[in-house]
Amino acid sequence: MKHWPDTRILDLFGIDLPVIQAPMAGATTPEMVIAVSEAGGLGSLPSAQYSVEQLRAALDEIRAATKRPINVNFFTHVAPQPDPVRLMAWRARLAPYYVEAGLDPSTPAPAGARAPFDRLFCEVVEAYRPEVVSFHFGLPDPELMKRVGATGAKIISSATTVAEARWLSERGVDAVIAMGFEAGGHRGSFLTEDMATQVGTMALVPQIVDAVDVPVIAAGGIADGRGIAAAFALGAAGVQIGTSYLFTPEARIPPVHRAALERAGDDSTALTNVFTGRPARGVLNRIMREVGPLSDLAPAFPTAGGTLAPLRAKAESFGSDDFTNLWSGQAARLAQPLPSRKLTVALANDALARIKRLTNC
Ligand SMILES: Cc1cc2nc3c(=O)[nH]c(=O)nc-3n(C[C@H](O)[C@H](O)[C@H](O)COP(=O)(O)O)c2cc1C
């Protein structure tokens, strides 16, 4: 079924539908990946919150259930040097919330849990040979890149500006994900920290298309056939969709997150660094309003999150989302609550029908 105006992503990945289910650490399950890949799209497994053993177990489950192409995704941040002074200032800022919750502010906080791609994760890639490997926050060092490439995997990564897209393309990626400002979760930025100048999907996609020779995948605020058709009109050859898949039964998110998504409108989200230390888009809640949404006090990624963990656990135990990261893009309101397999097919069919209507007139 190749009636798409641009089939470069279909041909590159060996898939039938140009719909990539976004890797979403902490929310995507193997069941979601299997369902999307079986539907003909590209299921993506995020590894940032997995240990090597957990990643192997998830890949065993997926490989046993589908022979279709899959994507495995990694973060490529550099773990920060310990900064006790900054951590103390952060703990002091959050101490009143501990007192309010009846928790001891001096209890040692767990470390923030987000693991970067390394030699051990690379060995998993070499053993399981996913058809696609995607990176967030740039690329790993050249030696690891070479090893991933040697497995035959197509390598892709997110760009939030034209400069980042060019940087990725110069280092040999097979496709660029153009991640617009609307997108849910962490910004993939790696050459800039300036969130005030981040670019929306409508402006970013055609400028990246003009700047690089590899195919471009549009991401951010795409939630139905209209968004997919628009992405193709802008020159994208595929789309990566995250927030819509959070509404599927295969997503594993806390009930407070699901509830926040269900009531989210166009202006319910903001970029915040209070949960991890890196800017990410989520539904506004109490901690974002009172401490952020962007705070100079938040320690470097991913260490900010540990101090919030006890507050989050306590609040969620009585149904409060005050301290939970409620990642969401700006188009949550457009999501259809369907199972992942049906959603993938419905998104593609809706987009194809719209593209046909637009090209016939
Ligand atoms: C809950 C959530 C978690 C995410 N986690 C990751 C991740 O682990 N790796 C990654 O590359 N992108 C991650 N993203 C970003 C997505 O890959 C994608 O760019 C984004 O969801 C697209 O925008 P949309 O949410 O408006 O569809 C995440 C997004 C969300 C909503």
Tab-separated table of C-alpha atoms and ligand atoms in Angstrom:
chain	number	residue	atom	x	y	z
A	1	MET	CA	0.000	0.000	0.000
A	2	LYS	CA	2.295	2.800	-1.234
A	3	HIS	CA	-0.039	5.614	-2.310
A	4	TRP	CA	1.903	8.159	-0.282
A	5	PRO	CA	3.291	11.239	-2.026
A	6	ASP	CA	6.758	10.418	-0.649
A	7	THR	CA	7.796	6.818	0.042
A	8	ARG	CA	11.390	7.410	1.172
A	9	ILE	CA	10.692	6.587	4.829
A	10	LEU	CA	8.628	3.517	3.878
A	11	ASP	CA	11.485	2.262	1.692
A	12	LEU	CA	14.224	3.163	4.183
A	13	PHE	CA	12.644	1.335	7.130
A	14	GLY	CA	10.764	-1.395	5.200
A	15	ILE	CA	7.378	-0.411	6.635
A	16	ASP	CA	3.910	0.024	5.045
A	17	LEU	CA	2.633	3.144	6.821
A	18	PRO	CA	4.718	6.297	7.416
A	19	VAL	CA	3.550	6.491	11.044
A	20	ILE	CA	6.254	6.164	13.676
A	21	GLN	CA	4.936	5.667	17.188
A	22	ALA	CA	7.205	7.884	19.257
A	23	PRO	CA	9.428	6.220	21.829
A	24	MET	CA	8.141	7.462	25.198
A	25	ALA	CA	10.288	6.481	28.174
A	26	GLY	CA	8.103	5.587	31.119
A	27	ALA	CA	4.956	5.211	28.963
A	28	THR	CA	5.643	2.975	25.944
A	29	THR	CA	5.267	-0.770	26.530
A	30	PRO	CA	6.415	-3.721	24.406
A	31	GLU	CA	2.698	-4.343	23.670
A	32	MET	CA	2.451	-0.884	22.073
A	33	VAL	CA	5.545	-1.456	19.931
A	34	ILE	CA	4.252	-4.851	18.759
A	35	ALA	CA	0.795	-3.463	17.923
A	36	VAL	CA	2.154	-0.529	15.881
A	37	SER	CA	4.713	-2.586	13.972
A	38	GLU	CA	2.111	-5.285	13.245
A	39	ALA	CA	-0.190	-2.574	11.883
A	40	GLY	CA	2.523	-1.645	9.361
A	41	GLY	CA	3.888	1.443	11.147
A	42	LEU	CA	7.146	1.647	13.113
A	43	GLY	CA	6.895	0.721	16.795
A	44	SER	CA	9.602	2.410	18.898
A	45	LEU	CA	10.944	1.093	22.199
A	46	PRO	CA	12.482	3.735	24.506
A	47	SER	CA	15.441	2.618	26.639
A	48	ALA	CA	16.168	5.669	28.803
A	49	GLN	CA	14.379	4.265	31.856
A	50	TYR	CA	15.484	0.656	31.307
A	51	SER	CA	18.485	-1.216	32.655
A	52	VAL	CA	20.323	-3.354	30.107
A	53	GLU	CA	18.519	-6.448	31.468
A	54	GLN	CA	15.103	-4.752	31.197
A	55	LEU	CA	15.866	-3.733	27.605
A	56	ARG	CA	16.841	-7.303	26.722
A	57	ALA	CA	13.628	-8.657	28.289
A	58	ALA	CA	11.479	-6.129	26.387
A	59	LEU	CA	13.235	-6.985	23.109
A	60	ASP	CA	12.783	-10.729	23.726
A	61	GLU	CA	9.054	-10.105	24.148
A	62	ILE	CA	8.841	-7.965	21.000
A	63	ARG	CA	10.930	-10.200	18.758
A	64	ALA	CA	8.809	-13.220	19.826
A	65	ALA	CA	5.606	-11.416	18.794
A	66	THR	CA	6.507	-9.634	15.554
A	67	LYS	CA	8.939	-10.018	12.682
A	68	ARG	CA	8.190	-6.475	11.464
A	69	PRO	CA	10.782	-3.666	11.720
A	70	ILE	CA	11.140	-1.907	15.080
A	71	ASN	CA	12.997	1.122	16.398
A	72	VAL	CA	14.985	1.162	19.648
A	73	ASN	CA	15.575	4.604	21.135
A	74	PHE	CA	18.291	5.965	23.417
A	75	PHE	CA	19.170	9.232	25.143
A	76	THR	CA	22.720	10.481	24.463
A	77	HIS	CA	23.221	12.991	27.270
A	78	VAL	CA	26.487	13.068	29.190
A	79	ALA	CA	25.956	12.204	32.852
A	80	PRO	CA	26.683	15.418	34.834
A	81	GLN	CA	29.418	15.833	37.455
A	82	PRO	CA	27.949	15.745	40.988
A	83	ASP	CA	27.072	19.296	42.104
A	84	PRO	CA	26.243	19.104	45.832
A	85	VAL	CA	25.807	22.879	46.211
A	86	ARG	CA	23.183	23.078	43.501
A	87	LEU	CA	21.467	19.955	44.791
A	88	MET	CA	21.304	21.492	48.299
A	89	ALA	CA	19.706	24.662	46.903
A	90	TRP	CA	17.149	22.534	45.041
A	91	ARG	CA	16.360	20.499	48.133
A	92	ALA	CA	15.950	23.710	50.136
A	93	ARG	CA	13.510	25.038	47.509
A	94	LEU	CA	11.441	21.838	47.753
A	95	ALA	CA	11.717	21.453	51.554
A	96	PRO	CA	8.402	23.245	52.321
A	97	TYR	CA	6.589	20.683	50.149
A	98	TYR	CA	8.215	17.874	52.133
A	99	VAL	CA	7.028	19.457	55.383
A	100	GLU	CA	3.506	19.930	54.006
A	101	ALA	CA	3.413	16.252	52.943
A	102	GLY	CA	4.684	15.059	56.329
A	103	LEU	CA	7.994	13.847	54.800
A	104	ASP	CA	11.471	14.392	56.270
A	105	PRO	CA	13.325	16.848	53.966
A	106	SER	CA	16.701	15.427	55.069
A	107	THR	CA	15.964	11.895	53.796
A	108	PRO	CA	18.473	11.073	51.014
A	109	ALA	CA	16.697	11.383	47.659
A	110	PRO	CA	17.056	8.710	44.970
A	111	ALA	CA	19.155	9.622	41.910
A	112	GLY	CA	17.240	10.808	38.838
A	113	ALA	CA	16.831	7.761	36.599
A	114	ARG	CA	17.633	8.358	32.908
A	115	ALA	CA	20.461	6.296	31.403
A	116	PRO	CA	22.505	7.436	28.373
A	117	PHE	CA	23.533	5.155	25.491
A	118	ASP	CA	26.819	3.410	26.279
A	119	ARG	CA	28.929	0.365	25.463
A	120	LEU	CA	26.563	-2.012	27.272
A	121	PHE	CA	23.446	-0.713	25.479
A	122	CYS	CA	25.420	-0.927	22.228
A	123	GLU	CA	25.999	-4.630	22.887
A	124	VAL	CA	22.218	-5.076	23.127
A	125	VAL	CA	21.800	-3.347	19.755
A	126	GLU	CA	24.459	-5.666	18.294
A	127	ALA	CA	22.706	-8.727	19.713
A	128	TYR	CA	19.107	-7.844	18.748
A	129	ARG	CA	19.759	-5.830	15.557
A	130	PRO	CA	16.707	-3.534	15.535
A	131	GLU	CA	16.034	-2.234	12.021
A	132	VAL	CA	16.078	1.376	13.258
A	133	VAL	CA	17.945	3.021	16.151
A	134	SER	CA	16.909	6.525	17.187
A	135	PHE	CA	18.745	8.947	19.446
A	136	HIS	CA	17.542	11.953	21.449
A	137	PHE	CA	19.879	14.869	22.449
A	138	GLY	CA	22.287	14.389	19.544
A	139	LEU	CA	24.343	11.293	18.741
A	140	PRO	CA	26.699	8.999	20.668
A	141	ASP	CA	30.475	9.245	20.143
A	142	PRO	CA	31.785	8.247	16.681
A	143	GLU	CA	33.027	4.830	17.797
A	144	LEU	CA	29.599	3.821	19.143
A	145	MET	CA	27.911	5.342	16.063
A	146	LYS	CA	30.113	3.162	13.868
A	147	ARG	CA	29.205	0.049	15.831
A	148	VAL	CA	25.477	0.788	15.553
A	149	GLY	CA	25.848	1.460	11.823
A	150	ALA	CA	27.731	-1.827	11.384
A	151	THR	CA	24.640	-3.739	12.598
A	152	GLY	CA	22.781	-2.478	9.518
A	153	ALA	CA	20.413	-0.337	11.607
A	154	LYS	CA	19.118	2.878	10.067
A	155	ILE	CA	20.097	5.708	12.423
A	156	ILE	CA	17.836	8.690	13.102
A	157	SER	CA	17.829	11.516	15.655
A	158	SER	CA	15.783	14.559	16.659
A	159	ALA	CA	16.572	18.127	15.570
A	160	THR	CA	14.814	21.174	17.004
A	161	THR	CA	16.579	23.701	14.734
A	162	VAL	CA	18.039	23.748	11.217
A	163	ALA	CA	21.563	23.878	12.707
A	164	GLU	CA	20.912	20.661	14.643
A	165	ALA	CA	19.496	18.977	11.515
A	166	ARG	CA	22.623	19.918	9.533
A	167	TRP	CA	24.861	18.686	12.374
A	168	LEU	CA	23.087	15.306	12.380
A	169	SER	CA	23.129	15.018	8.607
A	170	GLU	CA	26.887	15.776	8.462
A	171	ARG	CA	27.443	12.879	10.886
A	172	GLY	CA	25.656	10.384	8.680
A	173	VAL	CA	22.102	9.917	10.008
A	174	ASP	CA	19.687	8.202	7.591
A	175	ALA	CA	16.785	10.541	8.439
A	176	VAL	CA	16.147	13.550	10.670
A	177	ILE	CA	13.200	13.920	13.061
A	178	ALA	CA	12.137	17.583	12.913
A	179	MET	CA	10.785	18.061	16.449
A	180	GLY	CA	8.578	21.134	16.640
A	181	PHE	CA	7.918	23.222	19.735
A	182	GLU	CA	4.453	21.622	20.112
A	183	ALA	CA	5.906	18.192	20.935
A	184	GLY	CA	5.363	16.427	24.242
A	185	GLY	CA	8.243	15.198	26.426
A	186	HIS	CA	11.864	16.363	26.467
A	187	ARG	CA	13.032	18.743	23.779
A	188	GLY	CA	15.669	16.910	21.745
A	189	SER	CA	17.816	20.095	21.631
A	190	PHE	CA	21.566	19.633	21.865
A	191	LEU	CA	23.169	22.715	20.264
A	192	THR	CA	21.033	25.281	22.068
A	193	GLU	CA	19.568	25.732	25.525
A	194	ASP	CA	17.500	28.745	24.502
A	195	MET	CA	13.899	27.636	24.805
A	196	ALA	CA	12.559	31.094	23.882
A	197	THR	CA	13.669	30.617	20.251
A	198	GLN	CA	12.462	27.040	19.702
A	199	VAL	CA	10.590	26.579	16.411
A	200	GLY	CA	7.049	25.307	15.746
A	201	THR	CA	6.486	22.254	13.519
A	202	MET	CA	4.903	24.274	10.675
A	203	ALA	CA	7.994	26.490	10.344
A	204	LEU	CA	10.626	23.881	11.240
A	205	VAL	CA	9.751	21.020	8.868
A	206	PRO	CA	10.116	22.831	5.498
A	207	GLN	CA	13.276	24.643	6.628
A	208	ILE	CA	14.898	21.347	7.633
A	209	VAL	CA	13.651	19.741	4.391
A	210	ASP	CA	15.442	22.518	2.490
A	211	ALA	CA	18.630	22.167	4.546
A	212	VAL	CA	19.360	18.411	4.431
A	213	ASP	CA	19.347	15.702	1.758
A	214	VAL	CA	18.045	12.859	3.954
A	215	PRO	CA	14.297	12.298	4.476
A	216	VAL	CA	12.620	14.279	7.258
A	217	ILE	CA	10.153	12.929	9.833
A	218	ALA	CA	7.826	15.561	11.300
A	219	ALA	CA	7.060	15.447	15.044
A	220	GLY	CA	5.148	17.698	17.421
A	221	GLY	CA	1.432	18.398	17.626
A	222	ILE	CA	0.490	15.801	14.985
A	223	ALA	CA	-2.513	13.838	16.197
A	224	ASP	CA	-4.792	13.067	13.266
A	225	GLY	CA	-4.947	12.734	9.473
A	226	ARG	CA	-4.966	16.515	9.061
A	227	GLY	CA	-1.618	16.832	10.799
A	228	ILE	CA	-0.092	13.970	8.812
A	229	ALA	CA	-1.344	15.374	5.483
A	230	ALA	CA	0.041	18.790	6.469
A	231	ALA	CA	3.418	17.255	7.328
A	232	PHE	CA	3.615	15.647	3.870
A	233	ALA	CA	2.603	18.959	2.271
A	234	LEU	CA	5.547	20.576	4.111
A	235	GLY	CA	7.935	18.026	2.612
A	236	ALA	CA	8.118	15.402	5.391
A	237	ALA	CA	8.262	11.743	4.342
A	238	GLY	CA	6.901	10.416	7.648
A	239	VAL	CA	5.561	11.470	11.037
A	240	GLN	CA	6.456	10.613	14.624
A	241	ILE	CA	3.465	10.735	16.953
A	242	GLY	CA	3.711	10.550	20.738
A	243	THR	CA	0.902	12.102	22.764
A	244	SER	CA	-1.894	10.350	20.822
A	245	TYR	CA	-0.421	6.969	21.786
A	246	LEU	CA	-0.639	7.927	25.485
A	247	PHE	CA	-4.419	7.506	25.153
A	248	THR	CA	-4.129	3.868	24.045
A	249	PRO	CA	-4.729	0.998	26.463
A	250	GLU	CA	-1.142	-0.142	25.763
A	251	ALA	CA	0.354	3.012	27.332
A	252	ARG	CA	1.556	2.562	30.921
A	253	ILE	CA	1.078	5.872	32.704
A	254	PRO	CA	-0.206	6.709	36.195
A	255	PRO	CA	-3.972	7.354	36.480
A	256	VAL	CA	-3.275	11.029	37.352
A	257	HIS	CA	-1.409	11.426	34.034
A	258	ARG	CA	-4.250	9.827	32.052
A	259	ALA	CA	-6.757	12.117	33.789
A	260	ALA	CA	-4.659	15.221	33.020
A	261	LEU	CA	-4.416	14.245	29.339
A	262	GLU	CA	-8.162	13.736	29.141
A	263	ARG	CA	-8.877	17.260	30.333
A	264	ALA	CA	-5.991	18.938	28.444
A	265	GLY	CA	-6.827	21.655	25.916
A	266	ASP	CA	-4.633	23.537	23.463
A	267	ASP	CA	-3.190	25.854	26.144
A	268	SER	CA	-2.808	23.355	29.000
A	269	THR	CA	0.891	22.555	28.542
A	270	ALA	CA	4.197	24.352	29.056
A	271	LEU	CA	7.915	23.641	28.817
A	272	THR	CA	9.407	22.839	32.193
A	273	ASN	CA	12.758	21.692	33.603
A	274	VAL	CA	11.600	21.053	37.173
A	275	PHE	CA	11.111	17.298	36.766
A	276	THR	CA	14.490	16.300	35.307
A	277	GLY	CA	16.630	19.412	34.757
A	278	ARG	CA	15.998	19.493	30.985
A	279	PRO	CA	13.118	21.305	29.301
A	280	ALA	CA	10.172	19.045	28.474
A	281	ARG	CA	6.547	19.734	27.592
A	282	GLY	CA	3.846	18.610	29.995
A	283	VAL	CA	0.427	19.546	31.336
A	284	LEU	CA	0.785	22.383	33.832
A	285	ASN	CA	0.459	21.347	37.450
A	286	ARG	CA	1.195	22.751	40.872
A	287	ILE	CA	4.980	22.257	40.994
A	288	MET	CA	5.376	23.733	37.502
A	289	ARG	CA	3.281	26.779	38.455
A	290	GLU	CA	4.949	27.388	41.814
A	291	VAL	CA	8.617	26.487	41.104
A	292	GLY	CA	8.855	26.829	37.305
A	293	PRO	CA	7.857	26.149	34.702
A	294	LEU	CA	11.562	26.855	33.969
A	295	SER	CA	13.693	27.262	37.100
A	296	ASP	CA	17.355	28.317	37.395
A	297	LEU	CA	17.554	26.203	40.545
A	298	ALA	CA	16.842	22.847	38.869
A	299	PRO	CA	20.025	20.706	38.905
A	300	ALA	CA	21.465	19.289	35.683
A	301	PHE	CA	19.616	16.547	33.784
A	302	PRO	CA	18.670	13.989	34.944
A	303	THR	CA	19.408	14.685	38.618
A	304	ALA	CA	16.556	17.114	39.385
A	305	GLY	CA	13.971	14.325	39.444
A	306	GLY	CA	15.279	12.367	42.419
A	307	THR	CA	14.344	15.056	44.937
A	308	LEU	CA	10.773	15.128	43.607
A	309	ALA	CA	10.296	11.352	43.707
A	310	PRO	CA	9.131	11.031	47.354
A	311	LEU	CA	6.729	13.983	46.921
A	312	ARG	CA	5.331	12.462	43.748
A	313	ALA	CA	4.808	9.035	45.343
A	314	LYS	CA	3.008	10.554	48.335
A	315	ALA	CA	0.786	12.813	46.210
A	316	GLU	CA	-0.131	10.091	43.705
A	317	SER	CA	-1.114	7.788	46.601
A	318	PHE	CA	-4.053	10.073	47.252
A	319	GLY	CA	-4.817	10.855	43.609
A	320	SER	CA	-2.972	14.169	43.267
A	321	ASP	CA	-0.887	15.092	40.173
A	322	ASP	CA	0.864	17.972	41.989
A	323	PHE	CA	4.378	16.497	41.582
A	324	THR	CA	3.996	14.162	38.574
A	325	ASN	CA	5.543	14.894	35.174
A	326	LEU	CA	2.452	14.918	32.932
A	327	TRP	CA	4.257	14.864	29.565
A	328	SER	CA	1.979	15.917	26.722
A	329	GLY	CA	2.159	17.779	23.427
A	330	GLN	CA	-0.120	20.643	22.489
A	331	ALA	CA	-2.588	18.495	20.512
A	332	ALA	CA	-3.816	16.099	23.219
A	333	ARG	CA	-7.378	17.274	22.601
A	334	LEU	CA	-7.240	15.761	19.076
A	335	ALA	CA	-6.306	12.250	20.228
A	336	GLN	CA	-8.678	9.337	19.607
A	337	PRO	CA	-8.799	6.772	22.426
A	338	LEU	CA	-8.180	3.659	20.286
A	339	PRO	CA	-5.944	0.618	20.757
A	340	SER	CA	-2.480	1.174	19.223
A	341	ARG	CA	-2.974	-1.097	16.220
A	342	LYS	CA	-6.317	0.479	15.250
A	343	LEU	CA	-4.994	3.968	15.921
A	344	THR	CA	-2.042	3.476	13.567
A	345	VAL	CA	-4.276	2.268	10.729
A	346	ALA	CA	-6.911	4.959	11.381
A	347	LEU	CA	-4.274	7.733	11.355
A	348	ALA	CA	-2.820	6.479	8.062
A	349	ASN	CA	-6.216	5.983	6.390
A	350	ASP	CA	-7.453	9.401	7.486
A	351	ALA	CA	-4.267	11.033	6.171
A	352	LEU	CA	-4.392	9.195	2.829
A	353	ALA	CA	-8.049	10.177	2.289
A	354	ARG	CA	-7.185	13.827	2.970
A	355	ILE	CA	-4.119	13.780	0.737
A	356	LYS	CA	-6.241	12.284	-2.077
A	357	ARG	CA	-8.923	14.955	-1.649
A	358	LEU	CA	-6.311	17.716	-1.653
A	359	THR	CA	-4.493	16.430	-4.729
A	360	ASN	CA	-7.705	15.829	-6.758
A	361	CYS	CA	-8.991	19.382	-6.633
B	1	LIG	C1	5.406	10.830	27.491
B	1	LIG	C2	6.477	11.151	26.490
B	1	LIG	C3	7.738	10.571	26.632
B	1	LIG	C4	8.723	10.806	25.654
B	1	LIG	N1	9.916	10.136	25.771
B	1	LIG	C5	10.799	10.170	24.734
B	1	LIG	C6	11.920	9.299	24.720
B	1	LIG	O1	12.131	8.489	25.620
B	1	LIG	N2	12.749	9.384	23.651
B	1	LIG	C7	12.524	10.234	22.590
B	1	LIG	O2	13.314	10.253	21.641
B	1	LIG	N3	11.461	11.064	22.595
B	1	LIG	C8	10.584	11.043	23.626
B	1	LIG	N4	9.455	11.845	23.588
B	1	LIG	C9	9.255	12.758	22.445
B	1	LIG	C10	8.610	11.985	21.281
B	1	LIG	O3	9.569	11.155	20.667
B	1	LIG	C11	8.015	12.875	20.173
B	1	LIG	O4	9.004	13.692	19.615
B	1	LIG	C12	6.843	13.726	20.615
B	1	LIG	O5	5.970	12.977	21.431
B	1	LIG	C13	6.081	14.234	19.396
B	1	LIG	O6	5.120	15.198	19.753
B	1	LIG	P1	3.597	14.854	20.176
B	1	LIG	O7	3.684	14.355	21.569
B	1	LIG	O8	2.907	16.172	20.063
B	1	LIG	O9	3.065	13.803	19.230
B	1	LIG	C14	8.458	11.658	24.556
B	1	LIG	C15	7.197	12.272	24.444
B	1	LIG	C16	6.211	12.008	25.385
B	1	LIG	C17	4.850	12.644	25.202
